[in-house]
Amino acid sequence: MRELYVGLMSGTSLDGVDAVLADLSEGRPRPLAHAHHAFDPRLRQALLELNSPGGNEIERAALAANELAHRYAAAVRDVCSIKGINAAEVRAIGCHGQTLRHRPELGYTVQIGNAALLAELTGIQVVADFRSRDIAAGGQGAPLVAAFHAAMFADADEARAVLNLGGIANVTWLPRADEIRGFDCGPGNCLMDLWAATHLGKTHDQGGDWAIGGSAIPALLERMLAEPYFAAPPPKSTGRDLFNESWLRATLAGGAPPRDVQATLLELTARSASDAIGLFCRGTQRVIVCGGGARNPVLMRRLAALLAPVAIETSDLHGIDAQQVEATAFAWLAKRALASQPAGLPSVTGARGARVLGAVYPR
Ligand SMILES: Nc1ncnc2c1ncn2[C@@H]1O[C@H](COP(=O)(O)OP(=O)(O)O)[C@@H](O)[C@H]1O
Ligand SMILES: [Mg+2]
């Protein structure tokens, strides 16, 4: 008997939503179908603006949430129709939602997406708001994917780290014997995307083609790496709340050739991730990379050089497409919620205990 779930992930990159139809019946989760629906520039801009304080933001957020629910529903319909599945066959949708603020130090995090409307539009029950309960229990509310990474990628004979290169980058450490750890290590693609948007008018630097023609600026890189977040020990999580345009402008402090800045930002992502693995994931033998950054060969080459002799490869070699890992994780988290099984790992988020995560919106 198949147990079908749909996971939805729309991350800090604001690139769009990934939907995965997954069979979670037994053993390792099996993704069956994937769809990526890109956000149009207007929605992306509206969401970007909602990431910092502004006028009438309650109504703007509510309307953006409704719009997201329609995008999410379309992506759900898409993955179901690829496999000829109807709504009644899907047990639940696990919906991460779109983060507008992530402030665990103030006791809150906000992901929007109007789960009630999503349930109404799809006729499928929805599990949403996975982060709040972990924060209520004193945790970071992030990263929540560590338990899923363990289910997918842990190996009894090898200490592994999973590196998710989304807008923000996060690491899950899967040692052979010790406790699992996980944390956001810093910017993934978000600063590179921001700079590419400013200077190329594009959503991102496809293939790292622009960055590779520039040279990283050592003094600028050192200023960026001096950000205290990087050296702080886990548990820790971050977002656009820290790594945003103001952060970038403050470290830039003056003019530099734009292409060299892009090369520096790519180096920042590679250095902060490889430094974090060296510092906090001692003894790692293999790094498995997922998220959109896995599709940037220039970034992957820099990571390989910095991590050598540790092996590095994308999750594609471990049975799951790099772009599908996080969405599949939220399908898996929905199943945990409905089974009343805890899903956050206190060793990762720093919560007082493992809690059942998510709020259920019935069919
Ligand atoms: N071919 C590519 N070359 C360079 N960067 C890419 C490529 N494909 C995806 N990306 C990067 O990955 C990002 C999307 O990654 P994703 O894992 O969806 O992040 P998030 O979870 O934050 O939405 C894009 O914004 C872009 O920066
Ligand atoms: Mg994305």
GROMACS .gro file of C-alpha atoms and ligand atoms in nm:
model
  391
    1MET     CA    1   0.000   0.000   0.000
    2ARG     CA    2   0.138   0.336  -0.100
    3GLU     CA    3   0.117   0.627   0.143
    4LEU     CA    4   0.111   0.940  -0.066
    5TYR     CA    5   0.200   1.284   0.062
    6VAL     CA    6   0.285   1.611  -0.110
    7GLY     CA    7   0.562   1.829   0.029
    8LEU     CA    8   0.579   2.200  -0.057
    9MET     CA    9   0.887   2.413  -0.010
   10SER     CA   10   0.925   2.777  -0.098
   11GLY     CA   11   1.245   2.901   0.056
   12THR     CA   12   1.431   3.223   0.123
   13SER     CA   13   1.555   3.237  -0.237
   14LEU     CA   14   1.199   3.344  -0.337
   15ASP     CA   15   1.258   3.159  -0.664
   16GLY     CA   16   0.926   2.976  -0.647
   17VAL     CA   17   0.773   2.665  -0.498
   18ASP     CA   18   0.893   2.308  -0.527
   19ALA     CA   19   0.629   2.036  -0.491
   20VAL     CA   20   0.710   1.668  -0.452
   21LEU     CA   21   0.463   1.380  -0.451
   22ALA     CA   22   0.624   1.116  -0.232
   23ASP     CA   23   0.550   0.762  -0.126
   24LEU     CA   24   0.627   0.739   0.245
   25SER     CA   25   0.497   0.387   0.304
   26GLU     CA   26   0.814   0.221   0.430
   27GLY     CA   27   1.192   0.239   0.417
   28ARG     CA   28   1.347   0.545   0.259
   29PRO     CA   29   1.104   0.808   0.134
   30ARG     CA   30   1.045   0.777  -0.240
   31PRO     CA   31   0.983   1.091  -0.447
   32LEU     CA   32   0.749   1.006  -0.735
   33ALA     CA   33   0.696   1.340  -0.908
   34HIS     CA   34   0.835   1.692  -0.886
   35ALA     CA   35   0.716   2.031  -1.010
   36HIS     CA   36   0.877   2.370  -0.973
   37HIS     CA   37   0.652   2.671  -1.019
   38ALA     CA   38   0.854   2.990  -1.043
   39PHE     CA   39   0.713   3.304  -0.881
   40ASP     CA   40   0.651   3.589  -1.122
   41PRO     CA   41   0.860   3.903  -1.059
   42ARG     CA   42   0.566   4.090  -0.901
   43LEU     CA   43   0.501   3.824  -0.636
   44ARG     CA   44   0.874   3.785  -0.570
   45GLN     CA   45   0.903   4.161  -0.518
   46ALA     CA   46   0.598   4.170  -0.290
   47LEU     CA   47   0.744   3.890  -0.075
   48LEU     CA   48   1.086   4.050  -0.070
   49GLU     CA   49   0.931   4.377   0.053
   50LEU     CA   50   0.740   4.188   0.323
   51ASN     CA   51   1.073   4.058   0.457
   52SER     CA   52   1.136   4.399   0.611
   53PRO     CA   53   0.905   4.634   0.802
   54GLY     CA   54   0.675   4.852   0.592
   55GLY     CA   55   0.334   5.018   0.577
   56ASN     CA   56   0.005   4.822   0.590
   57GLU     CA   57   0.202   4.500   0.617
   58ILE     CA   58  -0.073   4.294   0.783
   59GLU     CA   59  -0.302   4.328   0.484
   60ARG     CA   60  -0.019   4.295   0.233
   61ALA     CA   61   0.093   3.974   0.405
   62ALA     CA   62  -0.260   3.834   0.412
   63LEU     CA   63  -0.311   3.900   0.042
   64ALA     CA   64   0.031   3.755  -0.044
   65ALA     CA   65  -0.060   3.446   0.162
   66ASN     CA   66  -0.376   3.398  -0.044
   67GLU     CA   67  -0.178   3.432  -0.364
   68LEU     CA   68   0.075   3.179  -0.239
   69ALA     CA   69  -0.205   2.932  -0.156
   70HIS     CA   70  -0.319   2.949  -0.519
   71ARG     CA   71   0.040   2.892  -0.644
   72TYR     CA   72   0.086   2.606  -0.398
   73ALA     CA   73  -0.244   2.446  -0.503
   74ALA     CA   74  -0.143   2.463  -0.869
   75ALA     CA   75   0.187   2.291  -0.789
   76VAL     CA   76   0.003   2.019  -0.592
   77ARG     CA   77  -0.235   1.961  -0.883
   78ASP     CA   78   0.065   1.938  -1.114
   79VAL     CA   79   0.254   1.668  -0.924
   80CYS     CA   80  -0.066   1.469  -0.875
   81SER     CA   81  -0.159   1.482  -1.243
   82ILE     CA   82   0.192   1.370  -1.349
   83LYS     CA   83   0.117   1.041  -1.171
   84GLY     CA   84  -0.260   1.036  -1.236
   85ILE     CA   85  -0.334   1.065  -0.864
   86ASN     CA   86  -0.654   1.228  -0.735
   87ALA     CA   87  -0.685   1.435  -0.418
   88ALA     CA   88  -0.857   1.161  -0.219
   89GLU     CA   89  -0.547   0.940  -0.255
   90VAL     CA   90  -0.318   1.196  -0.093
   91ARG     CA   91  -0.305   1.174   0.287
   92ALA     CA   92  -0.174   1.523   0.344
   93ILE     CA   93   0.022   1.817   0.215
   94GLY     CA   94   0.317   1.931   0.425
   95CYS     CA   95   0.353   2.303   0.356
   96HIS     CA   96   0.653   2.496   0.485
   97GLY     CA   97   0.510   2.833   0.382
   98GLN     CA   98   0.702   3.146   0.292
   99THR     CA   99   0.915   3.294   0.568
  100LEU     CA  100   0.863   3.665   0.627
  101ARG     CA  101   1.050   3.686   0.960
  102HIS     CA  102   1.258   3.442   1.157
  103ARG     CA  103   1.335   3.578   1.504
  104PRO     CA  104   1.374   3.286   1.746
  105GLU     CA  105   1.562   3.518   1.983
  106LEU     CA  106   1.236   3.716   2.017
  107GLY     CA  107   1.029   3.399   2.036
  108TYR     CA  108   0.865   3.402   1.694
  109THR     CA  109   0.889   3.306   1.332
  110VAL     CA  110   0.640   3.385   1.055
  111GLN     CA  111   0.566   3.167   0.752
  112ILE     CA  112   0.269   3.263   0.538
  113GLY     CA  113   0.071   3.061   0.284
  114ASN     CA  114  -0.290   3.041   0.408
  115ALA     CA  115  -0.310   2.669   0.483
  116ALA     CA  116  -0.688   2.688   0.525
  117LEU     CA  117  -0.728   2.818   0.169
  118LEU     CA  118  -0.481   2.555   0.043
  119ALA     CA  119  -0.692   2.278   0.204
  120GLU     CA  120  -1.005   2.433   0.050
  121LEU     CA  121  -0.851   2.461  -0.298
  122THR     CA  122  -0.703   2.110  -0.305
  123GLY     CA  123  -0.949   1.908  -0.095
  124ILE     CA  124  -0.646   1.764   0.086
  125GLN     CA  125  -0.564   1.809   0.453
  126VAL     CA  126  -0.269   2.040   0.512
  127VAL     CA  127  -0.005   2.043   0.782
  128ALA     CA  128   0.164   2.383   0.815
  129ASP     CA  129   0.346   2.606   1.066
  130PHE     CA  130   0.611   2.349   1.155
  131ARG     CA  131   0.853   2.590   1.322
  132SER     CA  132   0.649   2.766   1.590
  133ARG     CA  133   0.620   2.478   1.837
  134ASP     CA  134   0.995   2.420   1.844
  135ILE     CA  135   1.048   2.791   1.916
  136ALA     CA  136   0.779   2.775   2.186
  137ALA     CA  137   0.989   2.499   2.344
  138GLY     CA  138   1.292   2.728   2.347
  139GLY     CA  139   1.444   2.606   2.017
  140GLN     CA  140   1.556   2.780   1.700
  141GLY     CA  141   1.266   2.635   1.501
  142ALA     CA  142   1.530   2.556   1.240
  143PRO     CA  143   1.670   2.363   1.071
  144LEU     CA  144   1.386   2.110   1.085
  145VAL     CA  145   1.512   1.889   0.805
  146ALA     CA  146   1.787   1.720   1.009
  147ALA     CA  147   1.580   1.414   1.109
  148PHE     CA  148   1.476   1.371   0.745
  149HIS     CA  149   1.836   1.407   0.625
  150ALA     CA  150   1.926   1.133   0.873
  151ALA     CA  151   1.648   0.905   0.742
  152MET     CA  152   1.766   0.966   0.386
  153PHE     CA  153   2.143   0.993   0.400
  154ALA     CA  154   2.284   0.850   0.725
  155ASP     CA  155   2.540   0.573   0.686
  156ALA     CA  156   2.658   0.341   0.961
  157ASP     CA  157   3.013   0.328   0.825
  158GLU     CA  158   3.075   0.690   0.735
  159ALA     CA  159   3.044   1.029   0.906
  160ARG     CA  160   2.850   1.250   0.667
  161ALA     CA  161   2.737   1.609   0.643
  162VAL     CA  162   2.442   1.723   0.434
  163LEU     CA  163   2.477   2.075   0.298
  164ASN     CA  164   2.159   2.239   0.170
  165LEU     CA  165   2.241   2.539  -0.047
  166GLY     CA  166   1.913   2.730  -0.054
  167GLY     CA  167   1.883   3.105  -0.009
  168ILE     CA  168   2.037   3.038   0.332
  169ALA     CA  169   2.269   2.739   0.367
  170ASN     CA  170   2.222   2.478   0.638
  171VAL     CA  171   2.428   2.180   0.745
  172THR     CA  172   2.320   1.852   0.902
  173TRP     CA  173   2.596   1.652   1.064
  174LEU     CA  174   2.542   1.276   1.064
  175PRO     CA  175   2.828   1.130   1.265
  176ARG     CA  176   2.854   0.753   1.309
  177ALA     CA  177   2.802   0.745   1.684
  178ASP     CA  178   2.762   1.097   1.822
  179GLU     CA  179   2.442   1.304   1.829
  180ILE     CA  180   2.306   1.456   1.509
  181ARG     CA  181   2.366   1.825   1.478
  182GLY     CA  182   2.236   2.084   1.238
  183PHE     CA  183   2.245   2.459   1.193
  184ASP     CA  184   2.224   2.736   0.938
  185CYS     CA  185   2.583   2.807   0.837
  186GLY     CA  186   2.519   3.140   0.660
  187PRO     CA  187   2.419   3.271   0.318
  188GLY     CA  188   2.365   3.014   0.042
  189ASN     CA  189   2.245   3.188  -0.274
  190CYS     CA  190   2.057   3.487  -0.130
  191LEU     CA  191   2.339   3.743  -0.148
  192MET     CA  192   2.459   3.623  -0.489
  193ASP     CA  193   2.098   3.643  -0.615
  194LEU     CA  194   2.058   3.992  -0.477
  195TRP     CA  195   2.376   4.112  -0.647
  196ALA     CA  196   2.287   3.939  -0.975
  197ALA     CA  197   1.946   4.108  -0.966
  198THR     CA  198   2.106   4.450  -0.910
  199HIS     CA  199   2.373   4.421  -1.180
  200LEU     CA  200   2.240   4.172  -1.433
  201GLY     CA  201   1.865   4.222  -1.385
  202LYS     CA  202   1.837   3.844  -1.350
  203THR     CA  203   1.706   3.627  -1.068
  204HIS     CA  204   2.043   3.452  -1.033
  205ASP     CA  205   2.384   3.400  -1.187
  206GLN     CA  206   2.308   3.092  -1.398
  207GLY     CA  207   2.585   2.835  -1.369
  208GLY     CA  208   2.803   3.085  -1.181
  209ASP     CA  209   2.903   3.219  -1.526
  210TRP     CA  210   2.926   3.580  -1.411
  211ALA     CA  211   3.112   3.505  -1.089
  212ILE     CA  212   3.375   3.295  -1.262
  213GLY     CA  213   3.488   3.595  -1.471
  214GLY     CA  214   3.562   3.793  -1.153
  215SER     CA  215   3.819   3.756  -0.878
  216ALA     CA  216   3.731   3.738  -0.510
  217ILE     CA  217   3.855   4.046  -0.322
  218PRO     CA  218   4.055   3.920  -0.018
  219ALA     CA  219   3.995   4.224   0.207
  220LEU     CA  220   3.622   4.224   0.135
  221LEU     CA  221   3.599   3.851   0.197
  222GLU     CA  222   3.774   3.892   0.533
  223ARG     CA  223   3.532   4.173   0.631
  224MET     CA  224   3.239   3.949   0.544
  225LEU     CA  225   3.381   3.649   0.728
  226ALA     CA  226   3.427   3.868   1.037
  227GLU     CA  227   3.047   3.856   1.081
  228PRO     CA  228   3.010   3.710   1.435
  229TYR     CA  229   2.733   3.473   1.321
  230PHE     CA  230   2.987   3.246   1.147
  231ALA     CA  231   3.195   3.169   1.456
  232ALA     CA  232   2.898   3.136   1.694
  233PRO     CA  233   2.846   2.776   1.803
  234PRO     CA  234   2.523   2.590   1.716
  235PRO     CA  235   2.233   2.578   1.780
  236LYS     CA  236   2.183   2.875   1.551
  237SER     CA  237   1.962   2.976   1.262
  238THR     CA  238   1.941   3.281   1.042
  239GLY     CA  239   1.767   3.432   0.741
  240ARG     CA  240   1.717   3.747   0.543
  241ASP     CA  241   1.674   3.911   0.884
  242LEU     CA  242   2.057   3.919   0.893
  243PHE     CA  243   2.192   3.842   0.545
  244ASN     CA  244   2.016   4.109   0.343
  245GLU     CA  245   2.092   4.413   0.131
  246SER     CA  246   2.183   4.630   0.432
  247TRP     CA  247   2.433   4.370   0.551
  248LEU     CA  248   2.586   4.357   0.204
  249ARG     CA  249   2.605   4.736   0.166
  250ALA     CA  250   2.761   4.773   0.513
  251THR     CA  251   3.039   4.523   0.440
  252LEU     CA  252   3.098   4.662   0.089
  253ALA     CA  253   3.171   5.008   0.228
  254GLY     CA  254   3.262   5.172  -0.101
  255GLY     CA  255   3.311   5.082  -0.463
  256ALA     CA  256   3.434   4.756  -0.601
  257PRO     CA  257   3.394   4.605  -0.950
  258PRO     CA  258   3.054   4.430  -0.944
  259ARG     CA  259   3.183   4.110  -1.098
  260ASP     CA  260   3.457   4.082  -0.835
  261VAL     CA  261   3.193   4.135  -0.566
  262GLN     CA  262   2.995   3.845  -0.714
  263ALA     CA  263   3.307   3.626  -0.706
  264THR     CA  264   3.359   3.731  -0.343
  265LEU     CA  265   3.000   3.642  -0.251
  266LEU     CA  266   3.040   3.299  -0.408
  267GLU     CA  267   3.362   3.254  -0.212
  268LEU     CA  268   3.180   3.368   0.104
  269THR     CA  269   2.919   3.093   0.062
  270ALA     CA  270   3.188   2.832  -0.005
  271ARG     CA  271   3.417   2.947   0.278
  272SER     CA  272   3.149   2.989   0.544
  273ALA     CA  273   3.006   2.644   0.466
  274SER     CA  274   3.341   2.464   0.451
  275ASP     CA  275   3.468   2.645   0.763
  276ALA     CA  276   3.150   2.546   0.951
  277ILE     CA  277   3.191   2.182   0.851
  278GLY     CA  278   3.555   2.190   0.964
  279LEU     CA  279   3.467   2.358   1.294
  280PHE     CA  280   3.143   2.194   1.398
  281CYS     CA  281   3.133   1.864   1.205
  282ARG     CA  282   3.470   1.715   1.293
  283GLY     CA  283   3.562   1.391   1.118
  284THR     CA  284   3.321   1.432   0.826
  285GLN     CA  285   3.415   1.194   0.546
  286ARG     CA  286   3.155   1.285   0.284
  287VAL     CA  287   2.948   1.595   0.212
  288ILE     CA  288   2.617   1.551   0.030
  289VAL     CA  289   2.489   1.871  -0.129
  290CYS     CA  290   2.127   1.959  -0.209
  291GLY     CA  291   1.930   2.276  -0.291
  292GLY     CA  292   1.961   2.505  -0.591
  293GLY     CA  293   2.327   2.584  -0.516
  294ALA     CA  294   2.412   2.224  -0.609
  295ARG     CA  295   2.337   2.335  -0.970
  296ASN     CA  296   2.609   2.599  -0.959
  297PRO     CA  297   2.925   2.422  -1.084
  298VAL     CA  298   3.154   2.711  -0.988
  299LEU     CA  299   3.032   2.699  -0.629
  300MET     CA  300   3.057   2.319  -0.622
  301ARG     CA  301   3.417   2.333  -0.748
  302ARG     CA  302   3.515   2.586  -0.482
  303LEU     CA  303   3.353   2.375  -0.210
  304ALA     CA  304   3.534   2.064  -0.335
  305ALA     CA  305   3.868   2.247  -0.329
  306LEU     CA  306   3.811   2.387   0.022
  307LEU     CA  307   3.683   2.059   0.167
  308ALA     CA  308   3.945   1.829   0.008
  309PRO     CA  309   4.024   1.552   0.087
  310VAL     CA  310   3.665   1.513   0.212
  311ALA     CA  311   3.445   1.375  -0.069
  312ILE     CA  312   3.165   1.601  -0.196
  313GLU     CA  313   2.878   1.515  -0.430
  314THR     CA  314   2.517   1.610  -0.491
  315SER     CA  315   2.223   1.419  -0.344
  316ASP     CA  316   2.141   1.301  -0.698
  317LEU     CA  317   2.402   1.029  -0.640
  318HIS     CA  318   2.211   0.921  -0.328
  319GLY     CA  319   1.875   0.862  -0.489
  320ILE     CA  320   1.714   1.206  -0.468
  321ASP     CA  321   1.739   1.504  -0.700
  322ALA     CA  322   1.904   1.800  -0.524
  323GLN     CA  323   1.604   2.024  -0.599
  324GLN     CA  324   1.358   1.778  -0.439
  325VAL     CA  325   1.516   1.714  -0.099
  326GLU     CA  326   1.360   1.995   0.104
  327ALA     CA  327   1.009   1.955  -0.038
  328THR     CA  328   1.026   1.580   0.029
  329ALA     CA  329   1.133   1.663   0.385
  330PHE     CA  330   0.811   1.857   0.441
  331ALA     CA  331   0.603   1.566   0.309
  332TRP     CA  332   0.787   1.350   0.564
  333LEU     CA  333   0.730   1.607   0.840
  334ALA     CA  334   0.355   1.605   0.762
  335LYS     CA  335   0.346   1.230   0.810
  336ARG     CA  336   0.527   1.264   1.143
  337ALA     CA  337   0.278   1.527   1.259
  338LEU     CA  338  -0.025   1.315   1.170
  339ALA     CA  339   0.127   1.018   1.351
  340SER     CA  340   0.188   1.244   1.655
  341GLN     CA  341   0.559   1.169   1.631
  342PRO     CA  342   0.811   1.435   1.733
  343ALA     CA  343   1.013   1.567   1.441
  344GLY     CA  344   1.245   1.839   1.565
  345LEU     CA  345   1.574   1.727   1.715
  346PRO     CA  346   1.663   1.907   2.040
  347SER     CA  347   2.032   1.837   1.966
  348VAL     CA  348   1.984   2.049   1.651
  349THR     CA  349   1.741   2.325   1.744
  350GLY     CA  350   1.822   2.354   2.115
  351ALA     CA  351   1.458   2.303   2.217
  352ARG     CA  352   1.382   2.173   2.568
  353GLY     CA  353   1.250   1.851   2.417
  354ALA     CA  354   1.132   1.686   2.099
  355ARG     CA  355   0.787   1.814   2.004
  356VAL     CA  356   0.525   1.714   1.752
  357LEU     CA  357   0.552   1.991   1.492
  358GLY     CA  358   0.284   2.146   1.275
  359ALA     CA  359  -0.077   2.257   1.275
  360VAL     CA  360  -0.339   2.047   1.094
  361TYR     CA  361  -0.601   2.192   0.860
  362PRO     CA  362  -0.842   1.905   0.786
  363ARG     CA  363  -0.955   1.812   0.438
  364LIG     N1  364   2.181   2.648  -1.261
  364LIG     C1  365   2.201   2.727  -1.156
  364LIG     N2  366   2.312   2.805  -1.147
  364LIG     C2  367   2.331   2.886  -1.041
  364LIG     N3  368   2.247   2.896  -0.938
  364LIG     C3  369   2.137   2.820  -0.940
  364LIG     C4  370   2.106   2.731  -1.046
  364LIG     N4  371   1.989   2.670  -1.020
  364LIG     C5  372   1.947   2.719  -0.900
  364LIG     N5  373   2.035   2.809  -0.853
  364LIG     C6  374   2.026   2.886  -0.729
  364LIG     O1  375   1.943   2.819  -0.637
  364LIG     C7  376   1.843   2.907  -0.586
  364LIG     C8  377   1.720   2.828  -0.550
  364LIG     O2  378   1.757   2.731  -0.455
  364LIG     P1  379   1.652   2.665  -0.357
  364LIG     O3  380   1.713   2.539  -0.309
  364LIG     O4  381   1.520   2.658  -0.424
  364LIG     O5  382   1.648   2.770  -0.240
  364LIG     P2  383   1.529   2.808  -0.141
  364LIG     O6  384   1.500   2.684  -0.064
  364LIG     O7  385   1.584   2.919  -0.059
  364LIG     O8  386   1.414   2.850  -0.229
  364LIG     C9  387   1.823   3.009  -0.696
  364LIG     O9  388   1.773   3.129  -0.644
  364LIG    C10  389   1.965   3.023  -0.751
  364LIG    O10  390   2.037   3.115  -0.677
  365MG      MG  391   1.337   2.750  -0.383
   0.00000   0.00000   0.00000
